[in-house]
Short mmCIF file of C-alpha atoms in Angstrom, two decimals:
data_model
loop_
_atom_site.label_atom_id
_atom_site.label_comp_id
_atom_site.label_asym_id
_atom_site.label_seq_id
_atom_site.Cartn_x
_atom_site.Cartn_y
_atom_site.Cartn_z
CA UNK A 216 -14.69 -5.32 37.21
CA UNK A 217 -17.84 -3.98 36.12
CA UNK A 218 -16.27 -0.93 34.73
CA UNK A 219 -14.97 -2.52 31.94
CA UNK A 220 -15.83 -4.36 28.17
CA UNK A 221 -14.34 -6.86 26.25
CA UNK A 222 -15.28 -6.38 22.90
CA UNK A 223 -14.40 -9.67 20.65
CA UNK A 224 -15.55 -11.18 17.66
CA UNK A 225 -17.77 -13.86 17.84
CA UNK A 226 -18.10 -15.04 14.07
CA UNK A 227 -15.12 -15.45 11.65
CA UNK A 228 -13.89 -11.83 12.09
CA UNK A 229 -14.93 -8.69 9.88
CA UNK A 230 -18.43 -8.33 12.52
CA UNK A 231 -17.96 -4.44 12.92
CA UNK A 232 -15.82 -4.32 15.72
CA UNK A 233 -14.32 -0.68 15.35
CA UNK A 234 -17.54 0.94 15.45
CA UNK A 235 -18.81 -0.40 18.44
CA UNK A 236 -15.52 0.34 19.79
CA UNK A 237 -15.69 3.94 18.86
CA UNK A 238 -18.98 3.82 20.05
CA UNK A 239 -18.55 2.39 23.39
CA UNK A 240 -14.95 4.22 23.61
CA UNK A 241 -17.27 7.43 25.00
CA UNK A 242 -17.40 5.56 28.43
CA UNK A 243 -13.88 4.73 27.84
CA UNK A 244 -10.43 6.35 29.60
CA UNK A 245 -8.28 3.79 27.90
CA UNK A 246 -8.97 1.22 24.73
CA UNK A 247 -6.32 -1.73 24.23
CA UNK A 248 -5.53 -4.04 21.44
CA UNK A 249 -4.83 -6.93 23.01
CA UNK A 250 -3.85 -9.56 19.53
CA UNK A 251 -3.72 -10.11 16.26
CA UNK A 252 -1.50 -7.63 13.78
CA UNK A 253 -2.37 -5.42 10.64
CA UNK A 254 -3.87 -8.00 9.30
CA UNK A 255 -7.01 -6.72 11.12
CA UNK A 256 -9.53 -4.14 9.55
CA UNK A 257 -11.95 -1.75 11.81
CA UNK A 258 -13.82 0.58 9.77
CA UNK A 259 -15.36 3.71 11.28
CA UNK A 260 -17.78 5.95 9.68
CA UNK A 261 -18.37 8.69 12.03
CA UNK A 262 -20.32 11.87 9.99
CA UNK A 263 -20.40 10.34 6.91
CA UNK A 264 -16.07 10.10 6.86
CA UNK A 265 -14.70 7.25 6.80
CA UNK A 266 -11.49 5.81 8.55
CA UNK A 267 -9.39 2.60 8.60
CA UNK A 268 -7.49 1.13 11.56
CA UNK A 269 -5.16 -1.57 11.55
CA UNK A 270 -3.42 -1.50 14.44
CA UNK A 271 -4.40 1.57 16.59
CA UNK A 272 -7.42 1.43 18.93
CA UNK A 273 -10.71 2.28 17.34
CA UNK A 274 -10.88 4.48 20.15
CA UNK A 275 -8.12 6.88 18.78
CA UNK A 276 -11.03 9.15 16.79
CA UNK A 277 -12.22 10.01 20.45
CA UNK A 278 -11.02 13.29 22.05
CA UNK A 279 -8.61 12.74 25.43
CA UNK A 280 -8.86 8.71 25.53
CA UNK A 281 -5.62 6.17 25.61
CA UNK A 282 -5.36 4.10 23.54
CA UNK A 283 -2.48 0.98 24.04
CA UNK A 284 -1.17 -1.45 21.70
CA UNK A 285 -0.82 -4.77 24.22
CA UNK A 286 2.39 -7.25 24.54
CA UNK A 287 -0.38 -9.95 22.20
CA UNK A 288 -0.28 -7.74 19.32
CA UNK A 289 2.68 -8.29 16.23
CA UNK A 290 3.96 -5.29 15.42
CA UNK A 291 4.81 -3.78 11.96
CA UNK A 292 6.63 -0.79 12.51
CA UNK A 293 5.60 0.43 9.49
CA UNK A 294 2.30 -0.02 9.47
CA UNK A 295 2.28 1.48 12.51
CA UNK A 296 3.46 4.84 11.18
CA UNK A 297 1.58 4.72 8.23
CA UNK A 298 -1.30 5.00 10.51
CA UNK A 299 -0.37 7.25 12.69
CA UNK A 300 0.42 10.10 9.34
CA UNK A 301 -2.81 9.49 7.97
CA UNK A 302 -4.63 10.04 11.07
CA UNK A 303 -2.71 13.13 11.39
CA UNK A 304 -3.37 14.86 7.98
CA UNK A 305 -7.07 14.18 8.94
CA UNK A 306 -7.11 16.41 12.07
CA UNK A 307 -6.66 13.29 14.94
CA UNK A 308 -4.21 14.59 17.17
CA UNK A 309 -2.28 11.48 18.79
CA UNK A 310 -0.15 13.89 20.97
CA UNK A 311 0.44 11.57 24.26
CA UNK A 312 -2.61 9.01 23.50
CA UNK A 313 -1.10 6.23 21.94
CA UNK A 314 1.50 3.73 23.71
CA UNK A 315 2.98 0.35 22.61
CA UNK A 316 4.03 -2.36 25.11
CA UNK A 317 7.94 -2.84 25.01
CA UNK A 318 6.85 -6.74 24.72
CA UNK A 319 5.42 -7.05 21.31
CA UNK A 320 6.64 -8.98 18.84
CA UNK A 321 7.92 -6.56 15.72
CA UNK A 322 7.37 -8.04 12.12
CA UNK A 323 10.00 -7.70 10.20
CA UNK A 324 10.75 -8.29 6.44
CA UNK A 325 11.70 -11.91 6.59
CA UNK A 326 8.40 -12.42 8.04
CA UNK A 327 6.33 -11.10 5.15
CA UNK A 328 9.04 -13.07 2.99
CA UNK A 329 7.99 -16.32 4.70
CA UNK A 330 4.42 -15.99 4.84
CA UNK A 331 3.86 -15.44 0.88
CA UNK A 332 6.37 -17.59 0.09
CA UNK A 333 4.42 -20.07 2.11
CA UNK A 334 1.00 -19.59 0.65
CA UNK A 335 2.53 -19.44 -3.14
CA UNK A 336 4.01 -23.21 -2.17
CA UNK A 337 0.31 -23.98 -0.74
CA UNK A 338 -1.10 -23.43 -3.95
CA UNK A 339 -4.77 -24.41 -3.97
CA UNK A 340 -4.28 -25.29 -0.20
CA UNK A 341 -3.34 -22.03 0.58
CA UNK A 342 -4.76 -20.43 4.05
CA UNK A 343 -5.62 -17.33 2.92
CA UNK A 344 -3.79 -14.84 4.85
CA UNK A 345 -2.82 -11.63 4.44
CA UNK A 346 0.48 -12.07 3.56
CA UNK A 347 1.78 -9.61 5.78
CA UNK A 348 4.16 -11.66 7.99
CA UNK A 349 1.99 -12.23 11.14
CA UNK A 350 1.73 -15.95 11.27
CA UNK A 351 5.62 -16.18 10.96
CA UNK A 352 6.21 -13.02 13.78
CA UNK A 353 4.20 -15.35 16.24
CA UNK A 354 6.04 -18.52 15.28
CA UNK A 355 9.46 -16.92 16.30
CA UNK A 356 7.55 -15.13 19.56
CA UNK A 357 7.07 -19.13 20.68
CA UNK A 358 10.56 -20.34 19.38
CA UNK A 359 12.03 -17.12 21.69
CA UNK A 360 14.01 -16.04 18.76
CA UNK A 361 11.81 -13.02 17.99
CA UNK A 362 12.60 -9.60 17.73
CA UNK A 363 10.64 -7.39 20.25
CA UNK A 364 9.76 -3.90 20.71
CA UNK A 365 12.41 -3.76 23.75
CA UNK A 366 15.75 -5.21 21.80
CA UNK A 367 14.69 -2.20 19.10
CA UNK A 368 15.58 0.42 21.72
CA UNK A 369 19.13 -1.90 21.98
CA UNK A 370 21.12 -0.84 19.76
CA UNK A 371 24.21 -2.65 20.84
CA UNK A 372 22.79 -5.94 20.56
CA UNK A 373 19.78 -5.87 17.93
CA UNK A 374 22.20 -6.38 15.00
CA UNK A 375 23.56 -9.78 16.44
CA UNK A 376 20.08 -10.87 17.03
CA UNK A 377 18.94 -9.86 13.74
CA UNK A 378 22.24 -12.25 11.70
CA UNK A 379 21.24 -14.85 13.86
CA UNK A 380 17.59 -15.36 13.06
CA UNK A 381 18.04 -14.18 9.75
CA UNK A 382 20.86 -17.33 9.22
CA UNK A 383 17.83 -19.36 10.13
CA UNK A 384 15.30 -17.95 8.26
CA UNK A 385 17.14 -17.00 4.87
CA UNK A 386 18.17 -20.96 4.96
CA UNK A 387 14.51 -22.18 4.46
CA UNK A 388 13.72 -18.93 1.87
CA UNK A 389 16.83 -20.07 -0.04
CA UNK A 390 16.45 -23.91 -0.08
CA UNK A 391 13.02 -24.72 0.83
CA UNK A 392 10.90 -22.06 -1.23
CA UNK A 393 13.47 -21.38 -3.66
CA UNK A 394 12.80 -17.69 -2.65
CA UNK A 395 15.58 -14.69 -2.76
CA UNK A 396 17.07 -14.31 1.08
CA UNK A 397 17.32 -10.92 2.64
CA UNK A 398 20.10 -8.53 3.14
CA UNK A 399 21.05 -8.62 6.91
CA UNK A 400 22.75 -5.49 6.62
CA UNK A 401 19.78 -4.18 5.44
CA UNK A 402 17.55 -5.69 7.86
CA UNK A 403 19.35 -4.68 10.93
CA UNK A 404 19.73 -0.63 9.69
CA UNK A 405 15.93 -0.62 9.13
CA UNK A 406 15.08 -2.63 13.02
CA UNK A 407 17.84 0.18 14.14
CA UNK A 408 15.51 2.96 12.59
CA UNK A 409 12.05 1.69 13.72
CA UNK A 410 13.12 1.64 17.51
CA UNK A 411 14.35 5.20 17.43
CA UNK A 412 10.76 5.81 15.93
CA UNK A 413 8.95 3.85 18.45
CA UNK A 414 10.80 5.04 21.33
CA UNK A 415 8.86 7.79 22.84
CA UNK A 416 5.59 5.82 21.73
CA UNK A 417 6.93 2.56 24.70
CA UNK A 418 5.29 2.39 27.44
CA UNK A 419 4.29 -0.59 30.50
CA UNK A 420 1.04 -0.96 29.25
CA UNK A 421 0.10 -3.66 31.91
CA UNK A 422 1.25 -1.17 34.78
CA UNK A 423 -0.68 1.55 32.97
CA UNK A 424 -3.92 -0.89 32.87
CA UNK A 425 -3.58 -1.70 36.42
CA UNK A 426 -2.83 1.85 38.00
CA UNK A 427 -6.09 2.73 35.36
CA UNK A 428 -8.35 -0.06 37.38
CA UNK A 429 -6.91 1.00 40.68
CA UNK A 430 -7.78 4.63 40.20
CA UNK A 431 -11.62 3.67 39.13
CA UNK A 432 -11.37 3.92 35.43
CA UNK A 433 -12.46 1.86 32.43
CA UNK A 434 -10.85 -0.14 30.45
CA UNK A 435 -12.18 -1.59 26.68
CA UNK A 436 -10.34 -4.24 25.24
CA UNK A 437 -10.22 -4.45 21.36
CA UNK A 438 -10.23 -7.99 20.23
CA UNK A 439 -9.43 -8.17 16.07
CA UNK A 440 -10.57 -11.14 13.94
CA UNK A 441 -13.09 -13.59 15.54
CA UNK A 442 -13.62 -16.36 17.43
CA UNK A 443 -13.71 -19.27 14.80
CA UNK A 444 -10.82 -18.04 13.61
CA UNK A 445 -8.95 -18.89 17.15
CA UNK A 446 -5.43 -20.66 17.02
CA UNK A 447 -6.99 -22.76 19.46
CA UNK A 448 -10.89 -22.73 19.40
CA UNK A 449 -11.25 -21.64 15.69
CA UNK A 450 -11.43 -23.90 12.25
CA UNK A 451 -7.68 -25.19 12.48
CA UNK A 452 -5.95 -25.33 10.20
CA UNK A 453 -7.75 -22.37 8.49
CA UNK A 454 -7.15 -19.89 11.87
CA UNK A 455 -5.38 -16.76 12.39
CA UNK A 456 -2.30 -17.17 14.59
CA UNK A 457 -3.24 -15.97 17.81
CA UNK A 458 -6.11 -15.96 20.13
CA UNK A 459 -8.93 -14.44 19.01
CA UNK A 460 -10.74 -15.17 22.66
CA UNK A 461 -12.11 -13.04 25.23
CA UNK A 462 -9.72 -14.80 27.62
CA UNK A 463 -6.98 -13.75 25.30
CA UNK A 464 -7.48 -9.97 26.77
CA UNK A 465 -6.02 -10.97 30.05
CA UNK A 466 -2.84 -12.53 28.89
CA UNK A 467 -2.68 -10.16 25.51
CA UNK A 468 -3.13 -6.80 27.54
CA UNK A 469 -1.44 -8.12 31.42
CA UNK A 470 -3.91 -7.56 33.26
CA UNK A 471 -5.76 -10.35 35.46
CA UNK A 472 -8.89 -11.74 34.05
CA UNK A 473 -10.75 -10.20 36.82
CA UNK A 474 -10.28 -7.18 35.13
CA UNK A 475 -11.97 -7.95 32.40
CA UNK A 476 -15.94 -7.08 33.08
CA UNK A 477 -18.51 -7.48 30.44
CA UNK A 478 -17.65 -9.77 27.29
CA UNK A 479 -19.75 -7.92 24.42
CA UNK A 480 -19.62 -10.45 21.26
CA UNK A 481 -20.18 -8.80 17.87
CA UNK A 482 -22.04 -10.60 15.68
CA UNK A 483 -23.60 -9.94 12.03
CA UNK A 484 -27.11 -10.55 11.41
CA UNK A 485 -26.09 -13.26 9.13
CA UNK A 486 -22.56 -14.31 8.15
CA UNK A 487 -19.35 -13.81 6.19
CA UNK A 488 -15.82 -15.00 6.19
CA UNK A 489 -12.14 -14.73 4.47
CA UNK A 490 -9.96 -17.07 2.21
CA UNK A 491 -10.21 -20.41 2.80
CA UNK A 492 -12.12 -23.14 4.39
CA UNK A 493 -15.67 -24.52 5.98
CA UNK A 494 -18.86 -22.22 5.81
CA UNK A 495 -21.54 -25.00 6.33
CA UNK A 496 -24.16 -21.79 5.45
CA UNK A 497 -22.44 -20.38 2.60
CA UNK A 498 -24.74 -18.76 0.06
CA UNK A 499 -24.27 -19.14 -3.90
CA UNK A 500 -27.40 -17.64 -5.17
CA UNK A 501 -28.82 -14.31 -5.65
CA UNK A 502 -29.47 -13.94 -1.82
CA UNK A 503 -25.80 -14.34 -0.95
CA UNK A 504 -24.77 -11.71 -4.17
CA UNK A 505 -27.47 -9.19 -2.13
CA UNK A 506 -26.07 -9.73 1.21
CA UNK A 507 -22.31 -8.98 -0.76
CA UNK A 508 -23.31 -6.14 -2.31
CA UNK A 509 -25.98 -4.40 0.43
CA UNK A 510 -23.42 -5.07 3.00
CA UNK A 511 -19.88 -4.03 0.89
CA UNK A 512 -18.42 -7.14 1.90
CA UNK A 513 -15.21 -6.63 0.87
CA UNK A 514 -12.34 -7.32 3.53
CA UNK A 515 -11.01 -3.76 5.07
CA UNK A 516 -7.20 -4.82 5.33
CA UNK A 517 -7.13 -6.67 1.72
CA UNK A 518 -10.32 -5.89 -0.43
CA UNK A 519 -10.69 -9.25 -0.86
CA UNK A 520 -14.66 -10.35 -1.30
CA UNK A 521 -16.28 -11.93 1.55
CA UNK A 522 -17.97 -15.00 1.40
CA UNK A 523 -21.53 -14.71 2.60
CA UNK A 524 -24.43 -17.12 4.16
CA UNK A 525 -27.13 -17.23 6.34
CA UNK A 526 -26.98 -16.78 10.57
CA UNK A 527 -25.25 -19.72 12.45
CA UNK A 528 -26.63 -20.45 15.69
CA UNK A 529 -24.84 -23.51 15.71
CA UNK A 530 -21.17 -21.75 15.63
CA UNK A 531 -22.49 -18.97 17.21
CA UNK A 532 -23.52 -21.39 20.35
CA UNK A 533 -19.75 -22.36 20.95
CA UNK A 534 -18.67 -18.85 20.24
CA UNK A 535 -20.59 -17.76 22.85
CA UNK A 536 -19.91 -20.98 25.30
CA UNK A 537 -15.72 -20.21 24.81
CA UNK A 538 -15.55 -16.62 25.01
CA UNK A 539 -17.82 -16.58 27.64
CA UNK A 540 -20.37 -13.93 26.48
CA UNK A 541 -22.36 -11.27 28.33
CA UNK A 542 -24.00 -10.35 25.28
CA UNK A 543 -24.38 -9.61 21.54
CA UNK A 544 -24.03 -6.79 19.69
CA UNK A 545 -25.95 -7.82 16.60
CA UNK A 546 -24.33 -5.52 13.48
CA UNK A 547 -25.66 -5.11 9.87
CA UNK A 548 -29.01 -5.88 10.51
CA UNK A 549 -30.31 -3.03 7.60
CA UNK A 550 -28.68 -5.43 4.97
CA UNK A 551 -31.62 -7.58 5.33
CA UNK A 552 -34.16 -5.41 5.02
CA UNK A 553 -34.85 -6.44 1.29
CA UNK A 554 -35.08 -9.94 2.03
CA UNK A 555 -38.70 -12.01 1.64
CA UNK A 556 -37.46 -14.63 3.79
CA UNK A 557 -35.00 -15.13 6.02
CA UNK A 558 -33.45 -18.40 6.99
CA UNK A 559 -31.28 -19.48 10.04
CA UNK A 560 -28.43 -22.92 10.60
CA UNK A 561 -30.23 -23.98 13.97
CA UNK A 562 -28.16 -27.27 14.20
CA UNK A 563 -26.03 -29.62 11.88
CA UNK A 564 -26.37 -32.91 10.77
CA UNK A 565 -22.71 -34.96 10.47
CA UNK A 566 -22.57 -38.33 9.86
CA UNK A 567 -26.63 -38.88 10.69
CA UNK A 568 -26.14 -37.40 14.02
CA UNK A 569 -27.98 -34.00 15.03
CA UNK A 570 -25.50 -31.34 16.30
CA UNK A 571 -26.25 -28.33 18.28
CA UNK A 572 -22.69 -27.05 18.86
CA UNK A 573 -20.50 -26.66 16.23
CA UNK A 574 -17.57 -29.49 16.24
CA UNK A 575 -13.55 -28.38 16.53
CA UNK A 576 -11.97 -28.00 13.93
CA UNK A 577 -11.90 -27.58 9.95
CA UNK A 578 -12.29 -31.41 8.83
CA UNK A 579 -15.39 -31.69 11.25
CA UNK A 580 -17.27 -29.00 10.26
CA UNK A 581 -16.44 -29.81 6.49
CA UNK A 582 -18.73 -32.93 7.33
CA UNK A 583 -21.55 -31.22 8.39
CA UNK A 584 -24.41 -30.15 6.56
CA UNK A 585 -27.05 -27.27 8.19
CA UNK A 586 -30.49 -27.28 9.29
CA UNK A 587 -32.57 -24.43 8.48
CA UNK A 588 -35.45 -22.93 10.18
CA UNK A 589 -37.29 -20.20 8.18
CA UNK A 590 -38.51 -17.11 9.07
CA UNK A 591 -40.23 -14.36 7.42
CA UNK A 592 -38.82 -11.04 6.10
CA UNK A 593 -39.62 -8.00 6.56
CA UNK A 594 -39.72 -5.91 3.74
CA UNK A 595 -38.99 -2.57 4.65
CA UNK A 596 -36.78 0.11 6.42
CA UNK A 597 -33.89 -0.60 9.29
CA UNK A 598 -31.53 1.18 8.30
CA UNK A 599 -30.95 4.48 10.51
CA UNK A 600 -34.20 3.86 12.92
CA UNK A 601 -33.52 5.52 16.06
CA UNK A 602 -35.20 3.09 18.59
CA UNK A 603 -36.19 -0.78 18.58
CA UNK A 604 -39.69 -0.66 18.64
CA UNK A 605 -39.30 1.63 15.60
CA UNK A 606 -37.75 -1.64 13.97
CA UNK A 607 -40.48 -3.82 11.38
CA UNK A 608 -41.93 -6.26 13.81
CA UNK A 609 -40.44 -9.57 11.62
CA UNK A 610 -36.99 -7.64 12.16
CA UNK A 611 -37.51 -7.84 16.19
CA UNK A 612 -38.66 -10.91 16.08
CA UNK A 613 -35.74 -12.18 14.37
CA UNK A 614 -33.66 -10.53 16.61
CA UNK A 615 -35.42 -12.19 19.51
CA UNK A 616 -35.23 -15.84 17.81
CA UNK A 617 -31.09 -15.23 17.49
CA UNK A 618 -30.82 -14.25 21.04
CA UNK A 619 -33.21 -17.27 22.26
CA UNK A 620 -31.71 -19.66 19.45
CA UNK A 621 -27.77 -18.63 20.80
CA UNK A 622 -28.99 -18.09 24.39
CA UNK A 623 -27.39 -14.57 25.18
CA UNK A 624 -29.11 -11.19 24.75
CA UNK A 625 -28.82 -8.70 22.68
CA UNK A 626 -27.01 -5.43 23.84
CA UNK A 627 -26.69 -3.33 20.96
CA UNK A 628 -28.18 -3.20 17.18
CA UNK A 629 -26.42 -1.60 14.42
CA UNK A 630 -28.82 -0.42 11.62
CA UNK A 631 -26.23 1.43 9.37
CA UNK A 632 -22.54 2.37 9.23
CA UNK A 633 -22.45 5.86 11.30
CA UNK A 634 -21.15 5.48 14.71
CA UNK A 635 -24.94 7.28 15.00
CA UNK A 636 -26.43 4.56 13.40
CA UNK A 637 -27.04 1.99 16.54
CA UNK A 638 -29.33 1.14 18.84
CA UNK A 639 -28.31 0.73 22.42
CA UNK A 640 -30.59 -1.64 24.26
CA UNK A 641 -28.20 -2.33 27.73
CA UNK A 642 -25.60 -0.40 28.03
CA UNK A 643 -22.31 -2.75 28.12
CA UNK A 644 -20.66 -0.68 30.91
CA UNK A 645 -22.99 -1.33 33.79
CA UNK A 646 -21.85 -4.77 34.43
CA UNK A 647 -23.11 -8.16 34.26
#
């Protein structure tokens, strides 16, 4: 068990996940995805070049390591490809490292259909997703009409399948959004093509995990998005689709959750999130336009701009309580550096009451407003310093207030984008 890493998101998503992946993938023999869809964004700067993953492992830029795509994860074929030629024409040989679980869920065109037909009808109440179909793709994975990797490869039966759900679906397109339907024809040819694509690519990934474990190796799971933005745990109704959990490795990957070692939560030194709803420490000023621009917060799938505010302890406290955390891996923390003062959400106040844990849900935590504590800045160089007691003192002593304030240590410190540029404190692979 201690072999292996869960790496998750513990904020609203966009933390720096990929490079701590890539980072950590060096102690790695295989890296899974174990949820979400393209509608996740790891960026990797390794050198100075810089790379974009939607789907594949992070761990794909490292030399000999596996990297699986897990029965939790939506599938566009498309995407998928897309990837996998641009990683080529940069030099990344894939040649027998990647494999995709014959269980995933495929997005197909209807599904993108739905979903922006959707948020056009939501108008001002609109989510904020991607568009890209992956909300719809795990509605029909829990109404078992969905279209999996493994009725691709059938070619006898995948074009029933596909004039049955699309009866369904090009009913609501048609009469509910007043939206054009889809050819099923069309459809069906282009599922046909994607599984002769896919095939050599399918593979058991849960038997592959579990002869991996029982031969000694290591295992790091790649969570995408964040915890508040959990189906279950996260600001509902403004969520992602799936579970964005540590726990969601298990089920997302098929493997046991004794299997699943150290929980690393990635966390930036202050905070940012995506389209719509609550940020009790949003920032409208000239501090949150600094934190935007120092930290190119612009969303890796989309471009959109993230919204940006100060640290929440508060959120970060049930983050760390639901997924279960070993430790942090605190990212971004050069962004700061030009800051005079610094200022941290160490509880809520809702309704006159004093909250320590963020509440459930988006209409609760629209009620509350935070409580700040203040610390000083500090005025000078992070970025790229090659140990922590080469950090400005008021930088390691805010460190040491967010680890006491959301009561889990701190593992790792990123001071810059390079895969170079972090700081390894306790190194996430020698067990809890």
């Amino acid at each position: 068990m201690g072999n292996n890493v869960v790496v998750t998101g513990a904020q609203w998503g966009d933390e720096g996940k990929g490079k701590i992946v890539d980072l950590l993938t060096e102690r790695a023999d295989v890296v899974v995805r174990f949820q979400g869809g393209h509608n996740a964004g790891h960026t990797l700067v390794i050198d100075g070049q810089r790379t974009v993953l939607h789907l594949i492992p992070s761990g794909i830029l490292r030399e000999g390591v596996r990297c699986l795509i897990g029965n939790g994860v939506v599938l566009s074929v498309d995407a998928l490809f897309r990837e996998i030629e641009t990683l080529e024409s940069s030099g990344v040989s894939l040649d027998g490292r990647l494999g995709v679980s014959p269980a995933c869920p495929v997005i197909l065109p209807y599904h993108v259909a739905l979903d922006q037909a959707r948020e056009a009808k939501r108008g001002k109440k609109a989510i904020g997703t991607t568009g890209r179909g992956i909300g719809p793709a795990y509605e029909d994975k829990v109404s078992r009409r969905g279209v999996r990797v493994a009725d691709l490869l059938d070619g006898n039966a995948l074009g029933a399948k596909i004039e049955e759900i699309l009866d369904f679906h090009n009913f609501a397109l048609k009469h509910y959004f007043d939206a054009p339907c889809l050819d099923v024809a069309a459809v069906a040819a282009d599922a046909a093509a994607f599984g002769d694509r896919l095939r050599p690519l399918v593979c058991d990934v849960a038997d592959e995990l579990y002869r991996v474990s029982r031969a000694g190796g290591t295992i790091l799971f790649e969570g995408a998005q964040g915890m508040l933005l959990d189906i279950d745990h996260g600001t509902y109704p403004f969520v992602t689709s799936s579970n964005t959990t540590a726990g969601a490795a298990a089920c997302g990957s098929g493997v046991g959750p004794e299997l699943l070692g150290h929980v690393l939560g990635i966390t930036k030194a202050y905070t940012t999130r995506v389209g719509g709803g609550p940020f009790p420490t949003e920032l409208f000023d000239d501090v949150g336009k600094l934190l935007a621009t120092r930290g190119n917060e612009f969303g890796a799938t989309t471009g959109r701009p993230r919204r940006c505010g100060w640290f929440d302890a508060v959120a970060m406290r049930r983050s760390a309580r639901v997924n279960g955390l070993s430790s942090l891996s605190i990212t971004k923390l050069d962004v700061m550096d030009e800051l005079e003062e610094i200022r941290v959400c160490t509880a809520y106040e809702c309704n006159g009451e004093r909250l320590d844990v963020s509440p459930p849900g988006a209409e609760a935590m629209e009620r509350c407003t935070p409580i700040y504590e203040t610390l000083p800045g500090w005025k000078g160089e992070s970025v790229r310093v090659s140990a922590f007691d080469r950090l400005p003192a008021n930088a390691r002593r805010y460190l040491d207030r967010l680890a006491e304030l959301v009561d889990v240590e701190i593992s790792m410190v990123s001071v810059g984008a390079d895969r170079a540029d972090t700081l390894v404190l306790r190194d996430p692979f020698n067990g809890d």
